[in-house]
PDB file of C-alpha atoms in Angstrom:
ATOM      1  CA  MET O 173      -9.672  11.681  49.317  1.00  0.00           C
ATOM      2  CA  ALA O 174     -11.799  14.240  50.224  1.00  0.00           C
ATOM      3  CA  ARG O 175     -14.373  14.713  48.994  1.00  0.00           C
ATOM      4  CA  GLY O 176     -14.969  16.770  45.584  1.00  0.00           C
ATOM      5  CA  LYS O 177     -11.503  16.361  44.533  1.00  0.00           C
ATOM      6  CA  ARG O 178     -11.168  12.883  41.401  1.00  0.00           C
ATOM      7  CA  LYS O 179      -8.751  11.760  41.121  1.00  0.00           C
ATOM      8  CA  LEU O 180      -7.525  11.586  37.403  1.00  0.00           C
ATOM      9  CA  GLY O 181      -6.636   8.044  35.597  1.00  0.00           C
ATOM     10  CA  THR O 182      -4.348   7.121  33.282  1.00  0.00           C
ATOM     11  CA  GLY O 183      -6.738   8.067  30.111  1.00  0.00           C
ATOM     12  CA  PRO O 184      -5.998  11.610  29.932  1.00  0.00           C
ATOM     13  CA  ALA O 185      -2.344  10.204  30.850  1.00  0.00           C
ATOM     14  CA  LEU O 186      -2.063   7.884  27.273  1.00  0.00           C
ATOM     15  CA  MET O 187      -4.197  10.891  25.362  1.00  0.00           C
ATOM     16  CA  LEU O 188      -1.312  12.898  26.151  1.00  0.00           C
ATOM     17  CA  ALA O 189       2.018  10.572  26.012  1.00  0.00           C
ATOM     18  CA  SER O 190      -0.349   9.983  22.320  1.00  0.00           C
ATOM     19  CA  ALA O 191      -0.267  13.572  21.663  1.00  0.00           C
ATOM     20  CA  PHE O 192       3.172  14.130  21.821  1.00  0.00           C
ATOM     21  CA  VAL O 193       4.002  11.218  19.932  1.00  0.00           C
ATOM     22  CA  LEU O 194       1.822  12.400  17.092  1.00  0.00           C
ATOM     23  CA  ALA O 195       2.491  15.578  17.464  1.00  0.00           C
ATOM     24  CA  GLY O 196       6.567  14.319  16.843  1.00  0.00           C
ATOM     25  CA  CYS O 197       4.940  12.232  14.044  1.00  0.00           C
ATOM     26  CA  GLY O 198       5.890  13.749  10.331  1.00  0.00           C
ATOM     27  CA  GLY O 199       1.904  12.602   8.266  1.00  0.00           C
ATOM     28  CA  VAL O 200       0.812  15.209  11.478  1.00  0.00           C
ATOM     29  CA  GLN O 201       3.292  18.002  11.188  1.00  0.00           C
ATOM     30  CA  ASP O 202       2.207  18.872   7.075  1.00  0.00           C
ATOM     31  CA  MET O 203      -1.183  17.584   7.975  1.00  0.00           C
ATOM     32  CA  SER O 204      -0.659  14.418   4.720  1.00  0.00           C
ATOM     33  CA  LEU O 205      -1.998  12.664   7.964  1.00  0.00           C
ATOM     34  CA  PHE O 206      -5.548  14.026   7.053  1.00  0.00           C
ATOM     35  CA  SER O 207      -5.715  13.969   2.675  1.00  0.00           C
ATOM     36  CA  PRO O 208      -6.790  10.917   1.761  1.00  0.00           C
ATOM     37  CA  SER O 209      -3.244   9.819  -0.278  1.00  0.00           C
ATOM     38  CA  PHE O 210      -1.765   9.251   3.009  1.00  0.00           C
ATOM     39  CA  TRP O 211      -3.660   6.420   3.267  1.00  0.00           C
ATOM     40  CA  SER O 212      -3.579   5.241  -0.062  1.00  0.00           C
ATOM     41  CA  MET O 213      -0.261   3.420   1.170  1.00  0.00           C
ATOM     42  CA  SER O 214      -2.032   1.374   3.785  1.00  0.00           C
ATOM     43  CA  PRO O 215      -2.869  -2.635   2.662  1.00  0.00           C
ATOM     44  CA  LEU O 216      -6.331  -1.572   4.834  1.00  0.00           C
ATOM     45  CA  GLN O 217      -6.563   0.614   1.960  1.00  0.00           C
ATOM     46  CA  MET O 218      -9.198  -0.105  -1.004  1.00  0.00           C
ATOM     47  CA  THR O 219      -7.571   0.111  -4.359  1.00  0.00           C
ATOM     48  CA  GLY O 220     -10.187   2.784  -5.766  1.00  0.00           C
ATOM     49  CA  GLU O 221     -10.823   0.333  -8.776  1.00  0.00           C
ATOM     50  CA  ASN O 222     -13.789  -1.405  -7.755  1.00  0.00           C
ATOM     51  CA  ASP O 223     -14.264  -0.440  -4.010  1.00  0.00           C
ATOM     52  CA  LEU O 224     -17.715  -0.622  -5.626  1.00  0.00           C
ATOM     53  CA  ALA O 225     -17.876  -4.302  -6.290  1.00  0.00           C
ATOM     54  CA  GLU O 226     -15.963  -4.964  -3.151  1.00  0.00           C
ATOM     55  CA  LEU O 227     -18.325  -3.947  -0.847  1.00  0.00           C
ATOM     56  CA  GLY O 228     -20.804  -5.574  -2.493  1.00  0.00           C
ATOM     57  CA  LEU O 229     -19.136  -8.820  -2.614  1.00  0.00           C
ATOM     58  CA  ALA O 230     -19.098  -7.919   1.541  1.00  0.00           C
ATOM     59  CA  GLU O 231     -22.732  -7.762   1.685  1.00  0.00           C
ATOM     60  CA  LEU O 232     -23.313 -10.471  -0.376  1.00  0.00           C
ATOM     61  CA  ALA O 233     -21.251 -13.165   1.932  1.00  0.00           C
ATOM     62  CA  LYS O 234     -23.178 -11.151   5.052  1.00  0.00           C
ATOM     63  CA  GLY O 235     -26.665 -13.030   3.194  1.00  0.00           C
ATOM     64  CA  ASN O 236     -27.592  -8.884   2.529  1.00  0.00           C
ATOM     65  CA  GLN O 237     -28.312  -9.683  -1.583  1.00  0.00           C
ATOM     66  CA  VAL O 238     -30.903  -6.434  -1.785  1.00  0.00           C
ATOM     67  CA  ALA O 239     -27.198  -4.263  -1.136  1.00  0.00           C
ATOM     68  CA  ALA O 240     -25.182  -6.252  -2.984  1.00  0.00           C
ATOM     69  CA  ASP O 241     -27.456  -5.964  -5.928  1.00  0.00           C
ATOM     70  CA  SER O 242     -27.455  -2.410  -5.570  1.00  0.00           C
ATOM     71  CA  TYR O 243     -23.457  -1.886  -5.367  1.00  0.00           C
ATOM     72  CA  PHE O 244     -22.916  -4.627  -8.030  1.00  0.00           C
ATOM     73  CA  GLN O 245     -25.359  -2.578  -9.944  1.00  0.00           C
ATOM     74  CA  LYS O 246     -23.135   1.384  -9.078  1.00  0.00           C
ATOM     75  CA  ALA O 247     -19.849  -0.136 -10.183  1.00  0.00           C
ATOM     76  CA  LEU O 248     -20.626  -1.891 -13.100  1.00  0.00           C
ATOM     77  CA  LYS O 249     -22.529   2.055 -14.421  1.00  0.00           C
ATOM     78  CA  VAL O 250     -19.399   3.214 -13.687  1.00  0.00           C
ATOM     79  CA  ASN O 251     -17.450   0.670 -15.553  1.00  0.00           C
ATOM     80  CA  PRO O 252     -19.036  -1.927 -17.419  1.00  0.00           C
ATOM     81  CA  LYS O 253     -16.245  -4.029 -17.993  1.00  0.00           C
ATOM     82  CA  ASP O 254     -15.008  -4.169 -13.662  1.00  0.00           C
ATOM     83  CA  ALA O 255     -14.687  -8.438 -13.984  1.00  0.00           C
ATOM     84  CA  HIS O 256     -15.573  -8.593 -10.014  1.00  0.00           C
ATOM     85  CA  ALA O 257     -18.752  -6.282 -10.192  1.00  0.00           C
ATOM     86  CA  LEU O 258     -19.465  -8.338 -13.262  1.00  0.00           C
ATOM     87  CA  LEU O 259     -18.266 -11.703 -10.709  1.00  0.00           C
ATOM     88  CA  GLY O 260     -20.293 -10.535  -8.640  1.00  0.00           C
ATOM     89  CA  ALA O 261     -23.873 -10.389 -10.203  1.00  0.00           C
ATOM     90  CA  GLY O 262     -23.201 -13.751 -11.538  1.00  0.00           C
ATOM     91  CA  MET O 263     -22.832 -15.314  -7.838  1.00  0.00           C
ATOM     92  CA  LEU O 264     -26.028 -13.541  -6.881  1.00  0.00           C
ATOM     93  CA  TYR O 265     -28.179 -13.786  -9.744  1.00  0.00           C
ATOM     94  CA  GLN O 266     -27.493 -17.921  -9.165  1.00  0.00           C
ATOM     95  CA  GLN O 267     -28.328 -18.042  -5.342  1.00  0.00           C
ATOM     96  CA  THR O 268     -31.557 -15.808  -6.535  1.00  0.00           C
ATOM     97  CA  GLY O 269     -32.244 -18.461  -9.535  1.00  0.00           C
ATOM     98  CA  GLN O 270     -31.657 -15.869 -11.850  1.00  0.00           C
ATOM     99  CA  THR O 271     -29.725 -18.367 -14.484  1.00  0.00           C
ATOM    100  CA  THR O 272     -30.022 -16.720 -18.064  1.00  0.00           C
ATOM    101  CA  LYS O 273     -28.665 -13.388 -15.714  1.00  0.00           C
ATOM    102  CA  ALA O 274     -26.088 -15.369 -14.258  1.00  0.00           C
ATOM    103  CA  ARG O 275     -25.230 -16.906 -17.280  1.00  0.00           C
ATOM    104  CA  GLU O 276     -24.813 -13.381 -19.276  1.00  0.00           C
ATOM    105  CA  MET O 277     -22.196 -12.419 -16.074  1.00  0.00           C
ATOM    106  CA  TYR O 278     -20.552 -15.353 -16.048  1.00  0.00           C
ATOM    107  CA  GLU O 279     -19.856 -14.913 -19.891  1.00  0.00           C
ATOM    108  CA  SER O 280     -18.729 -11.403 -19.436  1.00  0.00           C
ATOM    109  CA  VAL O 281     -16.445 -12.060 -17.213  1.00  0.00           C
ATOM    110  CA  LEU O 282     -14.649 -14.740 -19.721  1.00  0.00           C
ATOM    111  CA  ALA O 283     -15.241 -12.560 -22.663  1.00  0.00           C
ATOM    112  CA  LEU O 284     -12.547  -9.779 -20.280  1.00  0.00           C
ATOM    113  CA  ARG O 285      -9.686 -12.828 -20.095  1.00  0.00           C
ATOM    114  CA  PRO O 286      -9.300 -11.541 -16.663  1.00  0.00           C
ATOM    115  CA  ARG O 287      -5.571 -13.133 -16.030  1.00  0.00           C
ATOM    116  CA  ASP O 288      -4.365 -15.759 -13.361  1.00  0.00           C
ATOM    117  CA  SER O 289      -3.424 -13.181 -11.195  1.00  0.00           C
ATOM    118  CA  ASP O 290      -7.115 -11.760 -11.265  1.00  0.00           C
ATOM    119  CA  ARG O 291      -8.225 -13.154  -8.130  1.00  0.00           C
ATOM    120  CA  LEU O 292     -11.554 -13.435  -5.785  1.00  0.00           C
ATOM    121  CA  VAL O 293      -9.823 -13.218  -2.614  1.00  0.00           C
ATOM    122  CA  SER O 294     -12.161 -14.630   0.349  1.00  0.00           C
ATOM    123  CA  PHE O 295     -11.453 -15.744   3.968  1.00  0.00           C
ATOM    124  CA  ALA O 296     -13.141 -18.617   3.578  1.00  0.00           C
ATOM    125  CA  GLU O 297     -10.941 -20.558   1.128  1.00  0.00           C
ATOM    126  CA  ALA O 298      -7.808 -19.923  -0.508  1.00  0.00           C
ATOM    127  CA  PRO O 299      -7.843 -17.492  -3.878  1.00  0.00           C
ATOM    128  CA  LYS O 300      -9.063 -18.649  -6.867  1.00  0.00           C
ATOM    129  CA  PRO O 301      -8.971 -16.823 -10.349  1.00  0.00           C
ATOM    130  CA  LEU O 302     -11.666 -14.960 -12.077  1.00  0.00           C
ATOM    131  CA  ALA O 303     -11.996 -17.418 -14.881  1.00  0.00           C
ATOM    132  CA  GLU O 304     -12.049 -20.596 -12.997  1.00  0.00           C
ATOM    133  CA  ILE O 305     -15.275 -19.175 -10.350  1.00  0.00           C
ATOM    134  CA  ALA O 306     -16.802 -17.693 -13.456  1.00  0.00           C
ATOM    135  CA  SER O 307     -16.259 -20.650 -15.338  1.00  0.00           C
ATOM    136  CA  ALA O 308     -16.896 -23.586 -12.861  1.00  0.00           C
ATOM    137  CA  GLY O 309     -20.630 -20.748 -12.506  1.00  0.00           C
ATOM    138  CA  LEU O 310     -21.525 -21.847 -15.747  1.00  0.00           C
ATOM    139  CA  GLY O 311     -21.360 -25.090 -15.141  1.00  0.00           C
TER     140      GLY O 311
END
């Protein structure tokens, strides 16, 4: 190859092909691809109902107790009856030795009478009903 000339790799060709594929996508043509409602149908999209509680549970699982507490408090400020946030706060308080506060959180979850289908999903174990976790926390 002569000096000063570069050979183009597959990167630009791949980008061009991707652009053509996306151009044919209806989401790009009507610009809905860039709206939150387009992505709300994705199974990876959080529901919006308790995003803060889910973020708190994720931080708690990573051991970031301060961040987890912040998310739980924000979630409970938005919705004081968010069972996931109450449960997460209970688990956090239990981990940090604040047993009175943990008991209050677990009792609050049980007072909401969560349905058996309301579950906490974890990668380590099968999903468990919120009421079962709260009852175990009280024990």
